[in-house]
Tab-separated table of C-alpha atoms in Angstrom:
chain	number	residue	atom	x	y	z
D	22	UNK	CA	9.366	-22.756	4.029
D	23	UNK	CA	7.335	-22.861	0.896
D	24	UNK	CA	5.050	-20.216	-0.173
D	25	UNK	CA	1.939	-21.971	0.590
D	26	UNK	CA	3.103	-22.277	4.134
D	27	UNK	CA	3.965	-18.790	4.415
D	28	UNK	CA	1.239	-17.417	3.153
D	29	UNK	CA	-1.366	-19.406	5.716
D	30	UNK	CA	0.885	-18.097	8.443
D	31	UNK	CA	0.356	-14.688	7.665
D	32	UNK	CA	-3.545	-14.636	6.970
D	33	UNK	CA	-3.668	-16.762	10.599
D	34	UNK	CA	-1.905	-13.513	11.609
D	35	UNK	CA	-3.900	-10.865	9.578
D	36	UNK	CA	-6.928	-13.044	11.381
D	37	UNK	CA	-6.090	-13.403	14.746
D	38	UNK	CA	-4.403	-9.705	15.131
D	39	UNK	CA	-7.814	-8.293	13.885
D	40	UNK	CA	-10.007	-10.444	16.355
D	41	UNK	CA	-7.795	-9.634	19.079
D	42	UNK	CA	-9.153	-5.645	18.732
D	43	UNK	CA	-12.500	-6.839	17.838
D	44	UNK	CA	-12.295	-6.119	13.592
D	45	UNK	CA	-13.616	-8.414	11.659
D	46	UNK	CA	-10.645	-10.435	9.188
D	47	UNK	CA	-12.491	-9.758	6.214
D	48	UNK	CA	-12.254	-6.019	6.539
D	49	UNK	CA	-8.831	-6.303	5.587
D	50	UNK	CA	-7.111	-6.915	2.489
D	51	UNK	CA	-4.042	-8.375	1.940
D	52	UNK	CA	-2.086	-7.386	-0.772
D	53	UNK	CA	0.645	-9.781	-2.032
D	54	UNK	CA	3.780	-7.616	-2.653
D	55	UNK	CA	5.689	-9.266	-5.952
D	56	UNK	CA	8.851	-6.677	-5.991
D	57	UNK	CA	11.529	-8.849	-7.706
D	58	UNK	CA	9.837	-12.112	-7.762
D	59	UNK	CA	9.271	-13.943	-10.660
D	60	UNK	CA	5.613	-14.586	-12.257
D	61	UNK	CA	6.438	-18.707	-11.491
D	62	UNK	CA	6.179	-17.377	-7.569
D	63	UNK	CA	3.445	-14.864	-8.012
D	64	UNK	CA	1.218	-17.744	-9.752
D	65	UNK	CA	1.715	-20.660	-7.025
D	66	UNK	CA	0.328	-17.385	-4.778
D	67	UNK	CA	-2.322	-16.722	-6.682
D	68	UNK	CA	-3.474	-20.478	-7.184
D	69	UNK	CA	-3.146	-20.781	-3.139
D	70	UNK	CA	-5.832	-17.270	-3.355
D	71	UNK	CA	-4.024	-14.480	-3.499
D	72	UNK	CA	-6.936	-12.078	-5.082
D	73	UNK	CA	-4.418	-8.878	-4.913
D	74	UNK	CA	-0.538	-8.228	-5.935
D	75	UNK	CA	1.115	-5.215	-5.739
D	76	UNK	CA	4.398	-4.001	-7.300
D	77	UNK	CA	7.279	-1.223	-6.781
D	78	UNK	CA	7.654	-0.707	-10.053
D	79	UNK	CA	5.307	0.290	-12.916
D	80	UNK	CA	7.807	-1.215	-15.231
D	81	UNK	CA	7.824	-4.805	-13.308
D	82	UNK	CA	3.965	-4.431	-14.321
D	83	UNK	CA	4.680	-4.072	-18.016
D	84	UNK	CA	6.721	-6.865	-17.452
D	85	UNK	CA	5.295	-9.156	-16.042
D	86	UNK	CA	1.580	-8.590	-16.829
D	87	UNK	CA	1.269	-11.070	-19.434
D	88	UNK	CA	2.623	-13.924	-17.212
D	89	UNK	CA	0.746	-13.787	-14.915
D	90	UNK	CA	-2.579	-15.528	-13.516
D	91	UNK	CA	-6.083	-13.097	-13.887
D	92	UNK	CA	-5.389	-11.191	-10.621
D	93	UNK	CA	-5.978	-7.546	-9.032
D	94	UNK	CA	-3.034	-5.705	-10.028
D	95	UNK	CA	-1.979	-2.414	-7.303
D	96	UNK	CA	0.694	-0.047	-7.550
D	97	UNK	CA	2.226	0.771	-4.915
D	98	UNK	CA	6.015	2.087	-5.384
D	99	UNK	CA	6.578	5.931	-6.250
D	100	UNK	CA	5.347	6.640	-9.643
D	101	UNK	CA	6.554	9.449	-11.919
D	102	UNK	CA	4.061	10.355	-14.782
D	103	UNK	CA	5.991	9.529	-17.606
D	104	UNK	CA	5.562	5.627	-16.228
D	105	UNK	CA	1.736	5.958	-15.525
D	106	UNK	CA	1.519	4.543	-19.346
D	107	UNK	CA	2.621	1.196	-17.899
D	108	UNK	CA	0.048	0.743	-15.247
D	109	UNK	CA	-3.053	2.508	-16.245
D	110	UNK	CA	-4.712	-0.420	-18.318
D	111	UNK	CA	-3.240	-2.717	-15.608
D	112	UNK	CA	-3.359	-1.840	-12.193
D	113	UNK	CA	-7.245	-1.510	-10.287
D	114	UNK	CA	-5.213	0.677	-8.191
D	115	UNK	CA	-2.397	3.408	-7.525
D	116	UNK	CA	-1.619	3.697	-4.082
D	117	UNK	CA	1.014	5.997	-4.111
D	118	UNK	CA	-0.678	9.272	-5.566
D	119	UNK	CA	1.428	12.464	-4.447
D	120	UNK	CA	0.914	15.432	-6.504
D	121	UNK	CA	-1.834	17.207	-8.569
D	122	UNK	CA	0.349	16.726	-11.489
D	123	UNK	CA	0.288	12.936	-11.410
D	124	UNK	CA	-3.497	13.003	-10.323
D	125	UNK	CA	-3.618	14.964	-14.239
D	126	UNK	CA	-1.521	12.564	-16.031
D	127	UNK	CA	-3.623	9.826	-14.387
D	128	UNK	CA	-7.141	11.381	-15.402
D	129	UNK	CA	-5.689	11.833	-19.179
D	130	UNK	CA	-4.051	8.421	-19.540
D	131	UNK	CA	-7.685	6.972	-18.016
D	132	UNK	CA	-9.832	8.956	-20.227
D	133	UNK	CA	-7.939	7.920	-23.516
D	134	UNK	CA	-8.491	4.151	-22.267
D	135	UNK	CA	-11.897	5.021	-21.713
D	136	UNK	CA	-11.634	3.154	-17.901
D	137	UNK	CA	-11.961	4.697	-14.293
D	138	UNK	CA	-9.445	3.896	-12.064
D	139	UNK	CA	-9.001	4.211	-8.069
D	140	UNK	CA	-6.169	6.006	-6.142
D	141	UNK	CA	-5.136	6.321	-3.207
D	142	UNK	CA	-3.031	9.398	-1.625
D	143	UNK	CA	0.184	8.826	-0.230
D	144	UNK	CA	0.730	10.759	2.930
D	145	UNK	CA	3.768	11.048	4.768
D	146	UNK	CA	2.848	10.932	7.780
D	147	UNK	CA	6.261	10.872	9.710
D	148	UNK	CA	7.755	14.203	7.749
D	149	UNK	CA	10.772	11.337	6.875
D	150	UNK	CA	12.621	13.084	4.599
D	151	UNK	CA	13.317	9.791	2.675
D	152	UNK	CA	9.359	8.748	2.099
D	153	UNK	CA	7.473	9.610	-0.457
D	154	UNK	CA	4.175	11.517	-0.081
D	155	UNK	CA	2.411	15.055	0.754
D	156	UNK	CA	2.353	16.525	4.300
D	157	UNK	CA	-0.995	16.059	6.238
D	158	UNK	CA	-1.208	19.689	5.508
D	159	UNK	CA	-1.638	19.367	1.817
D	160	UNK	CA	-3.549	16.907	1.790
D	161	UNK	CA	-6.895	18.895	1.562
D	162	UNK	CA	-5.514	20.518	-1.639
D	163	UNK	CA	-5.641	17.059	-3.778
D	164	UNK	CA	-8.531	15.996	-2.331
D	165	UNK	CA	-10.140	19.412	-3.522
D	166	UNK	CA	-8.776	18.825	-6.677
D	167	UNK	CA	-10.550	15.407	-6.849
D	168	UNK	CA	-13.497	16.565	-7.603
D	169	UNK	CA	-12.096	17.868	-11.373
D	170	UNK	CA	-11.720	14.366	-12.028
D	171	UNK	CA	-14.186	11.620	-13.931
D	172	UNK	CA	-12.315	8.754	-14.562
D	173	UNK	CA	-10.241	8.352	-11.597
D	174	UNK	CA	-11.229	7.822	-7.891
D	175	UNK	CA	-10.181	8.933	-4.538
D	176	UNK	CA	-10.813	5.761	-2.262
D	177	UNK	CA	-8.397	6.651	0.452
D	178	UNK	CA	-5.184	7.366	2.069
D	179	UNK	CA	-1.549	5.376	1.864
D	180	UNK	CA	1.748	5.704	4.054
D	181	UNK	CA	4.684	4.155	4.981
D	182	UNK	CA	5.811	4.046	8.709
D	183	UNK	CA	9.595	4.551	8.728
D	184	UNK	CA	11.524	1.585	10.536
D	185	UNK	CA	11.417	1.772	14.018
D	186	UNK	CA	10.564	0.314	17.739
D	187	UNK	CA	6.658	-0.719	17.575
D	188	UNK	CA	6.132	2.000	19.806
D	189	UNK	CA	7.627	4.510	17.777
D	190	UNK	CA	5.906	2.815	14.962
D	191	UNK	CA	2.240	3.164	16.338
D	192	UNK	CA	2.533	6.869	17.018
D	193	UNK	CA	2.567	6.891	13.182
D	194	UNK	CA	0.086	4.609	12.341
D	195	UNK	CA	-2.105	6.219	15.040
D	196	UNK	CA	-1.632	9.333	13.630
D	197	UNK	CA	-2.269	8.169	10.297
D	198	UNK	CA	-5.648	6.937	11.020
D	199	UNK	CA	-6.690	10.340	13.206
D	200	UNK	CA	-5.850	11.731	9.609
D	201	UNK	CA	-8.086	9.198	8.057
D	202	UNK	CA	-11.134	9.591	10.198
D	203	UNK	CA	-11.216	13.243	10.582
D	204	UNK	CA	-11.071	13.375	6.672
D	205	UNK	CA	-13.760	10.634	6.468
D	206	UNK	CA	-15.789	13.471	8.448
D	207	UNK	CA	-15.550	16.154	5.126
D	208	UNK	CA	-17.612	16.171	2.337
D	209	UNK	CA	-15.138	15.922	-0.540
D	210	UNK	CA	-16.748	15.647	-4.295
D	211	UNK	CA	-15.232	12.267	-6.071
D	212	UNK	CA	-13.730	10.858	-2.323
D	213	UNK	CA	-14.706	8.187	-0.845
D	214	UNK	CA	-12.552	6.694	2.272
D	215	UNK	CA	-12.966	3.419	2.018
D	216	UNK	CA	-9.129	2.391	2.271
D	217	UNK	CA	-6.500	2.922	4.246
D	218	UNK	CA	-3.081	1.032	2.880
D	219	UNK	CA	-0.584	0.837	5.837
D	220	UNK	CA	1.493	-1.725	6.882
D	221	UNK	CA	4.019	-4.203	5.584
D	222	UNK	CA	5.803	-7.304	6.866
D	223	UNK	CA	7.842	-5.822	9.822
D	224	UNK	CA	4.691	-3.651	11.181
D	225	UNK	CA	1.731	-4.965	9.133
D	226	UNK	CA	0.172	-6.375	12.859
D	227	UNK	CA	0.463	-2.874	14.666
D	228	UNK	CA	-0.915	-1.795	11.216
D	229	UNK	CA	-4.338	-3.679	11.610
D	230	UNK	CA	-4.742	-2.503	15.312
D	231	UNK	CA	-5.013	0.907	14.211
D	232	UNK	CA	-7.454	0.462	11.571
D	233	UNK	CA	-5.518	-0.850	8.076
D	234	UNK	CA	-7.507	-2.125	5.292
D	235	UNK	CA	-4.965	-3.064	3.085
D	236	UNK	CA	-1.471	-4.431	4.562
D	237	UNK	CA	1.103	-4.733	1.586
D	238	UNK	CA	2.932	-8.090	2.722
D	239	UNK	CA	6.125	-9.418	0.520
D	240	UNK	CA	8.546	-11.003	2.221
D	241	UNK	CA	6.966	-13.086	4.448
D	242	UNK	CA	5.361	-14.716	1.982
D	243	UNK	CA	7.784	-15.213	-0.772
D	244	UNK	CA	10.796	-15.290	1.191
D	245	UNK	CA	13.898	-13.108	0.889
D	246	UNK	CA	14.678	-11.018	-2.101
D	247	UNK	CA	17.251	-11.621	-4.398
D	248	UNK	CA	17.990	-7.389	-5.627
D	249	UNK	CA	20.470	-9.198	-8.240
């Protein structure tokens, strides 16, 4: 299938999934995942209206930047701080914030390019041993720490569901979003929870149901990867 017909069938999914539990299809956000793709692909998406892409890889950003159409760049792979350099006068947002350290390098590398920049914190919501992101109990801890900040932006929260049955697979997201609102309920200096990135292709529908904004879609869209 070519992109273009991809990419229709999953916003008639993203729309119909969040009628069917009475959200409104503009609430949500979909965010093209590029991982591995070339620019040529990323370009037809963007010209179909793909607003939003989002890579693994801060050094796929560097990369590729260049090449590539005027677009809302996100990143949304694990990100160590001696790669923020790549995607700080790039990306409108990290999603995969984890650590007080990073949230540092982040607020330095924004203030030297004299531009404010939105995060989101990466929460691991299972306990998975192989995901990225803090435990719901740290959590409160960066978001305390936000408040240091002036250049960068606490809009919300981010996880990854591991692979699983969809029932196993909405415990998570439900959980997620119990996180979400009952943080939404604290006053937090610098926070705002506007966001919550959850979802990809396998589980972005079960995603929407229990409240996503953002659903980080790759595959089913641009077809399957080629790692070599």
């Amino acid at each position: 299938m070519s992109i273009e017909t991809r990419l229709t069938e999953v916003k008639n999914k993203i729309s119909e999934t969040a009628k069917a539990c009475g959200r409104n299809p503009d609430d949500i956000k979909l965010i093209a995942v590029t991982k591995t793709y070339p620019t040529s692909a990323m370009n037809e998406a963007i010209r179909l209206g793909v607003t939003d892409v989002g890579e693994n890889k801060p050094q796929e950003v560097r990369d590729k930047f260049d090449d590539v159409l005027p677009v809302k760049w996100h990143l949304i792979g694990h990100l160590q701080t001696n790669k923020v350099k790549y995607v700080i006068d790039r990306c409108c947002m990290i999603h995969s914030v984890d650590s007080i350290k990073l949230m540092q390098e982040i607020e330095r590398l924004a203030k030297a390019h004299n531009r404010h920049i939105d995060i989101l914190i990466q929460v691991n919501i299972s306990g998975e041993d192989t995901k990225s992101g803090i435990s719901p109990d740290e959590l409160d801890e960066l978001l305390s720490y936000a408040g240091q900040l002036e250049f960068t932006h606490v809009k919300g929260l981010m996880t990854i569901a591991p692979k699983g049955d969809s029932e196993e697979v909405s415990v998570h997201f439900k959980n997620m979003k119990e996180l979400f609102d009952k943080t939404s309920e604290k006053d937090y200096k610098n926070v705002s929870m506007e966001e919550l990135s959850m979802g990809m292709s396998g589980d972005f529908q079960t995603a929407i149901k229990y409240g996503a904004t953002m659903v980080r879609i790759g595959s089913l869209i641009f077809g399957p990867r080629n790692y070599n």
